[in-house]
Amino acid sequence: MGARRGRTDAVLDRESPVPLYYQLAQNMETAIRQGRLSSGSHLENEIELARQLRVSRPTVRRAIALLANRGLVIRRHGIGTLVVPVRVRRPVRLSSLYDDLQEAGQTPSTRLLAREIVPAPAEVAGSLQLSRGTRVLHFERLRLATDQPIALMRNFVPLSLEEVVTEEGLKSAGLYQLLRQNGIHLRLASQTIGARSAQRREARLLKVPAGGPLLTMRRISYDDAGQPVEYGSHVYPAERYSFEMSVVADSRT
Amino acid sequence: MGARRGRTDAVLDRESPVPLYYQLAQNMETAIRQGRLSSGSHLENEIELARQLRVSRPTVRRAIALLANRGLVIRRHGIGTLVVPVRVRRPVRLSSLYDDLQEAGQTPSTRLLAREIVPAPAEVAGSLQLSRGTRVLHFERLRLATDQPIALMRNFVPLSLEEVVTEEGLKSAGLYQLLRQNGIHLRLASQTIGARSAQRREARLLKVPAGGPLLTMRRISYDDAGQPVEYGSHVYPAERYSFEMSVVADSRT
DNA sequence: AGAAACCAGTTGTCATGACAACCTGACATC
DNA sequence: GATGTCAGGTTGTCATGACAACTGGTTTCT
């Protein structure tokens, strides 16, 4: 194995419920992010990797496909698989701001500003596939990271989730975590990112000038039965928050 | 085959250079978008689909995985594959605004405002992995859709691309198309979406009030050798443009 | 009636095997 | 030097086969 070729130092636990391909992908991702697989280098070829790791080549391929889809490697036909610079960030996947911040090592805290049952506004009703005016649970939170407000979040969920989305829960965890803990599996979301000027209340809460620019994000999330379970409308101070993401070309995977 | 089960009516061209799994995925996607596979319905099961289409089950699985990753279906273990509502939009993939608009049926037109060789500003140089002050090609365009300005776009590319990114080309096509036509394959990008207030010139060009909110997008694109080939900084009038996307949960695919 | 066990149906994982397509570098030819 | 050919190396596609894991419905037991 040439010095130019990275080695994965992978340890695959064959007793684990986590699939081999996923373990391998995670191991490789960690190696890339920690610089053990340095950017600009090529992975060992698939056949050799499969031999070394004592897994089948499709298993290796599947792990690498995961990495490619996350923008961590670029595969070229006939050439090999290139590790790319990791300034390229996170793939676009459905996650919550709470989870994101935790992952980024920023301690998120939450102020619950409101939690009430309301008739669904038209757009919320439409999005949650409810009749106009159906009662839904509405809650509003101010999220802070390192004691700076970074998001004002308004959410609506069907009333059936009232006992899942408790006041206590909302204070200590993110919404998606609460849902997950109660067996609700989010699988998909429709998302719109935009911008607008801050209204007075928002400006005050987010500590931006009135009329200053806000980044906005609206999201409708669906569970694994395809049912909409959340309508969210979040605003962020533009000076302190932006969406960073890696984007991959349509690679047929 | 129950009435509840969708049928794909797929026609697979085995002589085509397009892989079977990709053809199948495209056929299914078309059927979904045209309502022939109606949302809320389940696809026929994998084994049966494979039998009907005379392909292997992994080929079917791979096509379905593509759809799942695009947010068009949700797969549930033991249950089947659910077609989801197609209000859920486009997957996040590396593409250009020009291509997007064309795809959306909006006739894009372009006004080239500037094209010049300049020393790279620090951020551009850093992003394109060039020495500070290296000369690069800078160009600025105003993009209109249905005669409304919807983007002001500033881009920088390495000087080696000077003869690819011509004045004529920029007027009639998008940048990514020009690159593609010259054998440059973009594979990955790092992207930041934010917001800010419009400066006076921008406001005039985009027909928004000075100080009004703009949606911003900065992007660094990389080719298939992992080399950065484009730095782009685009601004959009918030009232007329937003990013719509579908987002999928981390599904291990 | 409620809980546990069972079963059929479906997706998920993994392996083996074969061949095609692409790419690069070396070599031959003009 | 430029162009063409070819072999070796690598990724890409596809098939066959086997088994595991999950789900919901049905049956059995308490």
Coordinates of C-alpha atoms (C1' of nucleotides) in Angstrom, one line a residue:
Chain A
M1 CA 0.0 0.0 0.0
G2 CA 1.6 3.2 -1.2
A3 CA 2.0 6.2 1.0
R4 CA -0.4 8.2 -1.2
R5 CA -3.2 5.8 -0.4
G6 CA -5.1 6.3 2.8
R7 CA -5.8 3.5 5.1
T8 CA -9.0 3.3 7.0
D9 CA -8.0 1.6 10.2
A10 CA -11.5 0.4 10.3
V11 CA -12.8 -1.9 13.0
L12 CA -16.1 -3.5 12.0
D13 CA -18.2 -5.0 14.7
R14 CA -20.0 -7.9 13.2
E15 CA -22.2 -8.4 16.2
S16 CA -23.5 -4.8 16.1
P17 CA -27.0 -4.1 14.9
V18 CA -25.5 -1.3 12.8
P19 CA -24.9 -2.5 9.3
L20 CA -21.4 -3.1 8.2
Y21 CA -21.6 -0.6 5.4
Y22 CA -22.8 2.1 7.8
Q23 CA -20.0 1.3 10.3
L24 CA -17.5 1.5 7.6
A25 CA -18.8 4.8 6.2
Q26 CA -18.8 6.2 9.7
N27 CA -15.3 5.0 10.3
M28 CA -14.1 6.6 7.1
E29 CA -15.9 9.8 7.7
T30 CA -14.2 10.1 11.1
A31 CA -10.9 9.3 9.6
I32 CA -11.5 12.1 7.0
R33 CA -12.6 14.6 9.5
Q34 CA -9.7 13.9 11.8
G35 CA -7.3 14.2 9.0
R36 CA -6.2 10.5 9.0
L37 CA -7.5 10.3 5.5
S38 CA -6.1 13.5 4.2
S39 CA -7.9 15.5 1.6
G40 CA -6.4 15.2 -1.8
S41 CA -5.5 11.6 -1.2
H42 CA -7.2 8.6 -2.8
L43 CA -8.8 5.8 -0.9
E44 CA -7.5 2.4 -1.4
N45 CA -9.4 0.8 -4.3
E46 CA -12.6 -1.0 -3.6
I47 CA -11.4 -4.5 -4.3
E48 CA -8.4 -4.1 -2.0
L49 CA -10.5 -2.5 0.7
A50 CA -13.0 -5.4 0.5
R51 CA -10.1 -7.8 0.8
Q52 CA -8.5 -6.1 3.8
L53 CA -11.8 -5.6 5.6
R54 CA -13.1 -9.0 4.8
V55 CA -16.4 -7.7 3.5
S56 CA -17.8 -7.9 0.0
R57 CA -17.1 -5.3 -2.5
P58 CA -20.8 -4.2 -2.7
T59 CA -20.6 -3.5 1.0
V60 CA -17.5 -1.3 0.5
R61 CA -19.2 0.4 -2.5
R62 CA -22.2 1.1 -0.4
A63 CA -20.1 2.7 2.3
I64 CA -18.3 4.8 -0.2
A65 CA -21.5 5.8 -1.9
L66 CA -22.7 7.2 1.4
L67 CA -19.6 9.3 1.7
A68 CA -19.9 10.5 -1.8
N69 CA -23.4 11.5 -1.2
R70 CA -22.3 13.5 1.8
G71 CA -19.7 15.3 -0.3
L72 CA -16.7 13.8 1.5
V73 CA -15.3 11.9 -1.5
I74 CA -15.5 12.2 -5.2
R75 CA -15.5 9.0 -7.2
R76 CA -14.1 8.9 -10.7
H77 CA -14.6 6.0 -13.0
G78 CA -11.4 4.3 -13.7
I79 CA -9.4 6.5 -11.5
G80 CA -10.4 6.0 -7.9
T81 CA -12.0 7.8 -5.0
L82 CA -10.7 11.1 -3.9
V83 CA -11.0 12.5 -0.4
V84 CA -12.1 16.1 -0.7
P85 CA -11.3 19.1 1.5
V86 CA -13.5 19.1 4.6
R87 CA -14.1 22.8 4.6
V88 CA -17.0 21.4 2.7
R89 CA -19.6 21.0 5.3
R90 CA -22.6 19.2 6.3
P91 CA -24.9 17.4 3.9
V92 CA -28.5 18.6 3.8
R93 CA -30.4 16.3 5.9
L94 CA -33.5 16.6 8.0
S95 CA -32.4 17.6 11.5
S96 CA -33.3 20.1 14.1
L97 CA -31.5 23.2 15.1
Y98 CA -31.1 21.8 18.6
D99 CA -29.4 18.7 17.2
D100 CA -27.3 20.9 14.9
L101 CA -26.1 23.1 17.6
Q102 CA -25.3 20.2 19.9
E103 CA -23.3 18.7 17.2
A104 CA -21.5 21.9 16.6
G105 CA -20.6 22.0 20.3
Q106 CA -22.6 25.0 21.0
T107 CA -24.7 24.7 24.1
P108 CA -28.2 25.5 23.1
S109 CA -30.7 26.8 25.5
T110 CA -34.4 27.5 25.1
R111 CA -36.9 29.9 26.3
L112 CA -40.4 28.8 25.9
L113 CA -42.4 31.9 25.1
A114 CA -45.8 30.4 24.4
R115 CA -47.5 27.0 24.3
E116 CA -51.2 27.0 23.6
I117 CA -54.0 25.4 21.7
V118 CA -55.2 27.5 18.8
P119 CA -57.3 27.2 15.7
A120 CA -55.0 26.5 12.9
P121 CA -54.3 29.4 10.6
A122 CA -55.1 28.7 7.0
E123 CA -51.6 28.0 5.9
V124 CA -50.9 25.7 8.8
A125 CA -54.1 23.9 8.3
G126 CA -53.4 23.4 4.7
S127 CA -49.9 22.2 5.4
L128 CA -50.9 19.8 8.2
Q129 CA -53.8 18.6 6.0
L130 CA -56.4 19.7 8.5
S131 CA -59.7 21.5 8.1
R132 CA -59.5 25.2 8.4
G133 CA -59.6 26.2 12.0
T134 CA -58.9 22.8 13.4
R135 CA -57.3 23.1 16.8
V136 CA -53.6 22.6 16.9
L137 CA -50.9 23.0 19.4
H138 CA -48.8 26.1 18.9
F139 CA -45.6 26.9 20.7
E140 CA -43.0 29.6 20.3
R141 CA -39.4 29.4 21.5
L142 CA -36.4 31.6 21.6
R143 CA -33.3 29.6 21.1
L144 CA -30.0 30.8 22.4
A145 CA -26.5 29.6 21.7
T146 CA -23.6 30.9 23.9
D147 CA -26.2 33.2 25.4
Q148 CA -27.0 34.9 22.1
P149 CA -30.4 34.6 20.6
I150 CA -30.1 32.9 17.3
A151 CA -33.6 31.8 16.4
L152 CA -37.2 32.6 17.1
M153 CA -39.2 29.6 16.3
R154 CA -42.9 29.2 15.9
N155 CA -44.3 25.7 15.5
F156 CA -47.6 24.0 15.1
V157 CA -48.3 20.3 15.6
P158 CA -51.5 18.3 15.5
L159 CA -53.4 18.2 18.7
S160 CA -52.8 14.5 18.9
L161 CA -49.2 15.4 19.9
E162 CA -50.2 17.5 22.8
E163 CA -48.9 15.0 25.4
V164 CA -45.7 14.5 23.5
V165 CA -44.8 18.1 23.2
T166 CA -44.8 19.1 26.8
E167 CA -43.7 22.3 28.4
E168 CA -41.0 20.5 30.3
G169 CA -39.8 18.7 27.3
L170 CA -39.6 21.8 25.1
K171 CA -37.4 23.4 27.7
S172 CA -34.8 20.6 27.9
A173 CA -34.8 19.1 24.4
G174 CA -35.5 19.9 20.8
L175 CA -38.8 19.1 19.3
Y176 CA -37.5 16.4 17.1
Q177 CA -36.0 14.7 20.0
L178 CA -39.3 14.7 21.8
L179 CA -40.9 13.2 18.7
R180 CA -38.3 10.6 18.4
Q181 CA -38.6 9.5 22.0
N182 CA -42.2 8.9 21.4
G183 CA -41.8 6.7 18.4
I184 CA -42.5 9.3 15.8
H185 CA -40.0 8.9 13.0
L186 CA -39.6 12.0 10.8
R187 CA -38.5 11.0 7.3
L188 CA -39.0 14.0 5.0
A189 CA -39.6 17.6 5.0
S190 CA -40.5 20.4 2.6
Q191 CA -38.5 23.5 3.4
T192 CA -38.4 27.0 2.2
I193 CA -35.5 29.4 3.0
G194 CA -36.1 33.1 2.5
A195 CA -35.5 36.5 4.0
R196 CA -37.5 39.4 5.3
S197 CA -37.2 42.4 7.5
A198 CA -37.6 42.1 11.2
Q199 CA -40.9 43.2 12.8
R200 CA -40.6 45.1 16.0
R201 CA -41.2 42.2 18.4
E202 CA -38.9 39.9 16.6
A203 CA -36.2 42.5 16.5
R204 CA -36.5 42.9 20.2
L205 CA -36.3 39.2 21.0
L206 CA -33.5 38.6 18.5
K207 CA -31.6 41.7 19.4
V208 CA -31.5 43.1 15.9
P209 CA -32.5 46.5 14.6
A210 CA -36.2 46.8 13.7
G211 CA -36.4 46.3 10.0
G212 CA -33.1 44.6 9.9
P213 CA -32.7 41.5 7.8
L214 CA -33.8 38.1 9.0
L215 CA -33.2 34.8 7.5
T216 CA -36.4 32.7 7.5
M217 CA -37.1 29.0 7.2
R218 CA -40.4 27.4 6.9
R219 CA -40.7 23.7 7.2
I220 CA -43.4 21.0 7.0
S221 CA -42.1 17.6 8.3
Y222 CA -43.6 14.3 7.6
D223 CA -43.5 11.0 9.5
D224 CA -42.8 7.6 8.1
A225 CA -46.4 7.1 7.1
G226 CA -46.2 10.3 5.1
Q227 CA -48.3 12.2 7.5
P228 CA -47.4 15.8 8.2
V229 CA -46.6 16.2 11.9
E230 CA -45.0 19.6 12.1
Y231 CA -45.3 23.1 10.7
G232 CA -42.4 25.3 11.6
S233 CA -41.7 28.9 10.9
H234 CA -38.4 30.1 12.2
V235 CA -36.5 33.3 11.9
Y236 CA -32.8 34.0 12.5
P237 CA -30.8 37.2 12.8
A238 CA -29.0 37.4 9.5
E239 CA -25.9 38.7 11.1
R240 CA -25.5 35.8 13.4
Y241 CA -26.9 32.9 11.5
S242 CA -26.7 31.4 8.1
F243 CA -27.2 28.0 6.5
E244 CA -24.1 26.2 5.6
M245 CA -24.3 23.1 3.6
S246 CA -22.5 20.9 1.1
V247 CA -24.3 20.2 -2.1
V248 CA -23.5 17.3 -4.3
A249 CA -24.1 17.0 -8.1
D250 CA -26.8 14.6 -9.2
S251 CA -24.6 11.5 -9.2
R252 CA -27.2 8.8 -9.9
T253 CA -26.9 7.5 -6.4
Chain B
M1 CA -52.4 -6.8 -8.1
G2 CA -54.8 -4.8 -5.9
A3 CA -56.1 -1.5 -7.0
R4 CA -54.3 0.1 -4.1
R5 CA -51.0 -0.9 -5.5
G6 CA -49.5 1.4 -8.1
R7 CA -48.1 0.1 -11.3
T8 CA -45.2 1.6 -13.0
D9 CA -45.8 1.0 -16.7
A10 CA -42.1 1.2 -17.0
V11 CA -40.4 0.6 -20.3
L12 CA -36.7 -0.1 -19.9
D13 CA -34.4 0.2 -22.8
R14 CA -31.7 -2.3 -22.4
E15 CA -29.7 -0.9 -25.2
S16 CA -29.5 2.5 -23.7
P17 CA -26.3 3.7 -22.0
V18 CA -28.5 4.9 -19.2
P19 CA -28.4 2.3 -16.4
L20 CA -31.6 0.3 -15.9
Y21 CA -31.9 1.4 -12.3
Y22 CA -31.7 5.0 -13.4
Q23 CA -34.3 4.6 -16.1
L24 CA -36.6 2.9 -13.7
A25 CA -36.2 5.6 -11.2
Q26 CA -36.9 8.3 -13.8
N27 CA -40.0 6.4 -15.0
M28 CA -41.3 6.1 -11.5
E29 CA -40.6 9.7 -10.8
T30 CA -42.4 10.8 -13.9
A31 CA -45.3 8.5 -12.9
I32 CA -45.4 10.1 -9.5
R33 CA -45.2 13.6 -10.7
Q34 CA -47.9 13.0 -13.3
G35 CA -50.2 11.4 -10.7
R36 CA -50.1 7.9 -12.3
L37 CA -48.6 6.7 -9.0
S38 CA -50.8 8.6 -6.7
S39 CA -49.5 9.9 -3.4
G40 CA -50.6 7.9 -0.5
S41 CA -50.4 4.7 -2.5
H42 CA -47.8 2.0 -2.1
L43 CA -45.6 0.8 -4.8
E44 CA -45.8 -2.9 -5.8
N45 CA -43.4 -4.8 -3.6
E46 CA -39.8 -5.1 -4.7
I47 CA -39.8 -8.8 -5.6
E48 CA -42.9 -8.4 -7.7
L49 CA -41.6 -5.4 -9.5
A50 CA -38.4 -7.2 -10.3
R51 CA -40.4 -10.1 -11.7
Q52 CA -42.6 -7.8 -13.8
L53 CA -39.7 -5.7 -15.1
R54 CA -37.4 -8.7 -15.6
V55 CA -34.6 -7.1 -13.7
S56 CA -33.0 -8.2 -10.5
R57 CA -34.3 -7.1 -7.2
P58 CA -31.1 -5.1 -6.3
T59 CA -31.7 -3.1 -9.5
V60 CA -35.3 -2.3 -8.3
R61 CA -34.0 -1.5 -4.9
R62 CA -31.5 0.8 -6.2
A63 CA -34.1 2.7 -8.3
I64 CA -36.3 3.0 -5.2
A65 CA -33.4 4.2 -3.1
L66 CA -32.9 7.0 -5.6
L67 CA -36.6 8.0 -5.2
A68 CA -36.4 7.8 -1.5
N69 CA -33.4 10.0 -1.4
R70 CA -35.3 12.5 -3.5
G71 CA -38.1 12.5 -1.0
L72 CA -40.6 11.0 -3.4
V73 CA -41.2 7.8 -1.5
I74 CA -40.9 6.6 2.0
R75 CA -39.8 3.0 2.6
R76 CA -40.9 1.2 5.7
H77 CA -39.4 -2.1 6.7
G78 CA -41.9 -4.9 6.5
I79 CA -44.6 -2.6 5.1
G80 CA -43.7 -1.4 1.7
T81 CA -42.9 1.8 -0.1
L82 CA -45.2 4.7 0.2
V83 CA -45.6 7.4 -2.5
V84 CA -45.6 10.8 -0.8
P85 CA -47.3 14.0 -1.7
V86 CA -45.5 15.8 -4.4
R87 CA -46.0 19.2 -2.9
V88 CA -42.6 18.2 -1.5
R89 CA -40.3 19.7 -4.0
R90 CA -36.8 19.4 -5.4
P91 CA -34.0 17.6 -3.7
V92 CA -31.0 19.6 -2.9
R93 CA -28.5 19.0 -5.7
L94 CA -25.8 21.1 -7.3
S95 CA -27.4 23.0 -10.1
S96 CA -27.4 26.5 -11.4
L97 CA -30.1 29.0 -11.2
Y98 CA -30.3 29.1 -15.0
D99 CA -30.9 25.3 -15.1
D100 CA -33.4 25.6 -12.3
L101 CA -35.4 28.3 -14.0
Q102 CA -35.4 26.5 -17.3
E103 CA -36.7 23.4 -15.5
A104 CA -39.4 25.4 -13.8
G105 CA -40.5 26.7 -17.2
Q106 CA -39.5 30.2 -16.6
T107 CA -37.6 31.8 -19.4
P108 CA -34.4 33.1 -17.9
S109 CA -32.6 36.0 -19.5
T110 CA -29.3 37.5 -18.6
R111 CA -27.7 40.9 -18.6
L112 CA -24.0 40.8 -18.4
L113 CA -23.0 43.7 -16.3
A114 CA -19.3 43.2 -16.1
R115 CA -16.6 40.8 -17.2
E116 CA -13.0 41.6 -16.3
I117 CA -9.8 40.3 -15.0
V118 CA -9.1 41.3 -11.5
P119 CA -6.8 40.5 -8.6
A120 CA -8.6 38.0 -6.4
P121 CA -10.0 39.5 -3.2
A122 CA -8.8 37.6 -0.1
E123 CA -11.9 35.5 0.3
V124 CA -12.0 34.6 -3.3
A125 CA -8.3 33.7 -3.3
G126 CA -8.7 31.6 -0.2
S127 CA -11.7 29.8 -1.6
L128 CA -10.2 29.1 -5.0
Q129 CA -6.9 28.1 -3.3
L130 CA -5.0 30.8 -5.0
S131 CA -2.3 33.1 -3.7
R132 CA -3.6 36.5 -2.5
G133 CA -4.0 38.8 -5.4
T134 CA -3.8 36.2 -8.2
R135 CA -5.6 37.4 -11.2
V136 CA -9.0 35.8 -11.8
L137 CA -11.9 36.3 -14.1
H138 CA -14.7 38.2 -12.5
F139 CA -18.2 38.6 -14.0
E140 CA -21.4 40.1 -12.9
R141 CA -24.8 39.3 -14.2
L142 CA -28.3 40.3 -13.6
R143 CA -30.7 37.5 -14.1
L144 CA -34.3 38.0 -15.1
A145 CA -37.2 35.7 -15.2
T146 CA -40.4 36.8 -16.9
D147 CA -38.8 40.2 -17.2
Q148 CA -38.4 40.6 -13.4
P149 CA -34.9 40.8 -12.0
I150 CA -34.5 37.9 -9.6
A151 CA -30.8 37.6 -9.0
L152 CA -27.7 39.7 -9.1
M153 CA -24.8 37.3 -9.4
R154 CA -21.1 37.9 -9.0
N155 CA -18.7 35.1 -9.9
F156 CA -15.0 34.5 -9.9
V157 CA -13.3 31.8 -11.8
P158 CA -9.6 30.9 -12.2
L159 CA -8.0 32.7 -15.2
S160 CA -7.5 29.3 -16.9
L161 CA -11.2 29.4 -17.6
E162 CA -11.1 32.7 -19.4
E163 CA -11.7 31.2 -22.8
V164 CA -14.5 29.0 -21.5
V165 CA -16.4 31.7 -19.9
T166 CA -16.9 34.1 -22.8
E167 CA -19.0 37.1 -23.0
E168 CA -21.1 35.5 -25.7
G169 CA -21.5 32.4 -23.7
L170 CA -22.6 34.2 -20.5
K171 CA -25.3 35.9 -22.4
S172 CA -26.9 32.8 -23.8
A173 CA -26.3 30.2 -21.2
G174 CA -25.6 29.6 -17.6
L175 CA -22.2 29.3 -16.2
Y176 CA -22.5 25.7 -15.4
Q177 CA -23.6 24.9 -18.9
L178 CA -20.5 26.6 -20.3
L179 CA -18.3 24.6 -18.0
R180 CA -20.1 21.4 -18.9
Q181 CA -19.7 22.0 -22.6
N182 CA -16.0 22.4 -22.0
G183 CA -15.6 19.1 -20.2
I184 CA -15.6 20.5 -16.7
H185 CA -17.6 18.3 -14.4
L186 CA -18.8 19.9 -11.2
R187 CA -19.3 17.5 -8.5
L188 CA -19.6 19.3 -5.2
A189 CA -20.1 22.6 -3.7
S190 CA -19.9 24.4 -0.4
Q191 CA -22.9 26.7 0.0
T192 CA -23.9 29.3 2.5
I193 CA -27.4 30.8 2.5
G194 CA -28.0 34.0 4.4
A195 CA -29.6 37.3 4.3
R196 CA -28.7 41.0 4.5
S197 CA -30.0 44.4 3.6
A198 CA -29.7 45.7 0.1
Q199 CA -27.1 48.3 -0.7
R200 CA -28.1 51.1 -3.0
R201 CA -26.8 49.7 -6.3
E202 CA -28.2 46.3 -5.6
A203 CA -31.6 47.7 -4.7
R204 CA -31.7 49.6 -7.9
L205 CA -30.8 46.7 -10.1
L206 CA -33.1 44.3 -8.3
K207 CA -35.9 46.8 -7.9
V208 CA -36.2 46.6 -4.2
P209 CA -36.2 49.3 -1.6
A210 CA -32.7 50.4 -0.4
G211 CA -32.1 48.5 2.8
G212 CA -34.8 46.0 1.9
P213 CA -34.1 42.3 2.7
L214 CA -32.0 40.3 0.3
L215 CA -31.5 36.6 0.3
T216 CA -27.9 35.7 -0.2
M217 CA -26.1 32.7 -1.4
R218 CA -22.4 32.1 -1.6
R219 CA -21.0 29.0 -3.3
I220 CA -17.7 27.4 -4.0
S221 CA -17.9 24.7 -6.6
Y222 CA -15.4 21.9 -7.1
D223 CA -14.7 19.8 -10.2
D224 CA -14.3 16.0 -10.2
A225 CA -10.6 16.3 -9.3
G226 CA -11.6 18.2 -6.2
Q227 CA -10.4 21.5 -7.6
P228 CA -12.3 24.6 -6.8
V229 CA -13.5 26.2 -10.1
E230 CA -16.0 28.8 -9.1
Y231 CA -16.7 31.3 -6.4
G232 CA -20.1 32.8 -6.6
S233 CA -21.8 35.4 -4.5
H234 CA -25.4 35.9 -5.4
V235 CA -28.2 38.0 -4.0
Y236 CA -31.9 37.7 -4.6
P237 CA -34.8 40.0 -3.8
A238 CA -36.4 38.4 -0.8
E239 CA -39.9 39.2 -1.9
R240 CA -39.5 37.4 -5.2
Y241 CA -37.2 34.6 -4.5
S242 CA -36.7 31.9 -1.9
F243 CA -35.1 28.5 -1.8
E244 CA -37.5 25.6 -1.8
M245 CA -36.2 22.2 -1.3
S246 CA -37.1 18.8 0.1
V247 CA -35.0 17.4 2.9
V248 CA -34.7 13.8 3.7
A249 CA -33.9 12.2 7.0
D250 CA -30.6 10.5 7.3
S251 CA -31.6 7.2 6.0
R252 CA -28.4 5.4 5.8
T253 CA -28.5 5.5 2.1
Chain C
dA1 C1' -60.6 -8.9 27.2
dG2 C1' -55.8 -8.7 27.1
dA3 C1' -51.3 -10.6 26.3
dA4 C1' -48.3 -13.6 24.0
dA5 C1' -47.1 -16.4 20.2
dC6 C1' -47.2 -17.3 15.4
dC7 C1' -47.1 -16.4 10.5
dA8 C1' -47.1 -14.3 6.0
dG9 C1' -45.5 -10.5 3.6
dT10 C1' -42.1 -6.9 3.0
dT11 C1' -37.9 -4.4 3.3
dG12 C1' -32.9 -4.6 4.7
dT13 C1' -28.2 -6.6 4.6
dC14 C1' -24.7 -9.2 2.7
dA15 C1' -22.2 -12.3 -0.3
dT16 C1' -20.5 -14.2 -4.8
dG17 C1' -19.8 -13.7 -9.5
dA18 C1' -19.5 -11.7 -14.1
dC19 C1' -18.9 -8.2 -17.3
dA20 C1' -18.8 -3.3 -19.1
dA21 C1' -16.9 1.2 -19.2
dC22 C1' -13.6 4.5 -18.2
dC23 C1' -8.9 6.3 -17.5
dT24 C1' -4.0 6.5 -17.7
dG25 C1' 0.4 5.4 -19.1
dA26 C1' 3.4 2.9 -22.1
dC27 C1' 4.5 1.8 -26.5
dA28 C1' 4.3 1.9 -31.6
dT29 C1' 3.8 4.4 -35.8
dC30 C1' 3.9 8.3 -38.8
Chain D
dG1 C1' 6.3 15.8 -31.8
dA2 C1' 1.7 14.1 -32.5
dT3 C1' -1.5 10.5 -32.9
dG4 C1' -3.2 5.9 -32.3
dT5 C1' -3.4 1.5 -29.9
dC6 C1' -3.4 -1.4 -26.1
dA7 C1' -2.9 -3.3 -21.5
dG8 C1' -3.6 -2.8 -16.8
dG9 C1' -6.1 -0.8 -13.1
dT10 C1' -10.3 1.1 -11.3
dT11 C1' -15.1 2.2 -10.9
dG12 C1' -20.0 1.1 -12.5
dT13 C1' -23.8 -2.1 -13.5
dC14 C1' -26.3 -6.2 -13.0
dA15 C1' -27.5 -10.8 -11.6
dT16 C1' -28.3 -14.7 -8.3
dG17 C1' -28.8 -16.3 -3.9
dA18 C1' -29.4 -16.5 1.1
dC19 C1' -30.9 -14.9 5.4
dA20 C1' -32.3 -11.3 8.9
dA21 C1' -35.4 -8.0 10.7
dC22 C1' -39.6 -5.7 10.9
dT23 C1' -44.7 -5.2 10.6
dG24 C1' -49.5 -6.2 11.1
dG25 C1' -52.9 -9.5 11.4
dT26 C1' -54.4 -13.8 13.2
dT27 C1' -54.5 -17.4 16.5
dT28 C1' -53.9 -19.2 21.0
dC29 C1' -53.7 -18.9 25.9
dT30 C1' -54.7 -17.0 30.4

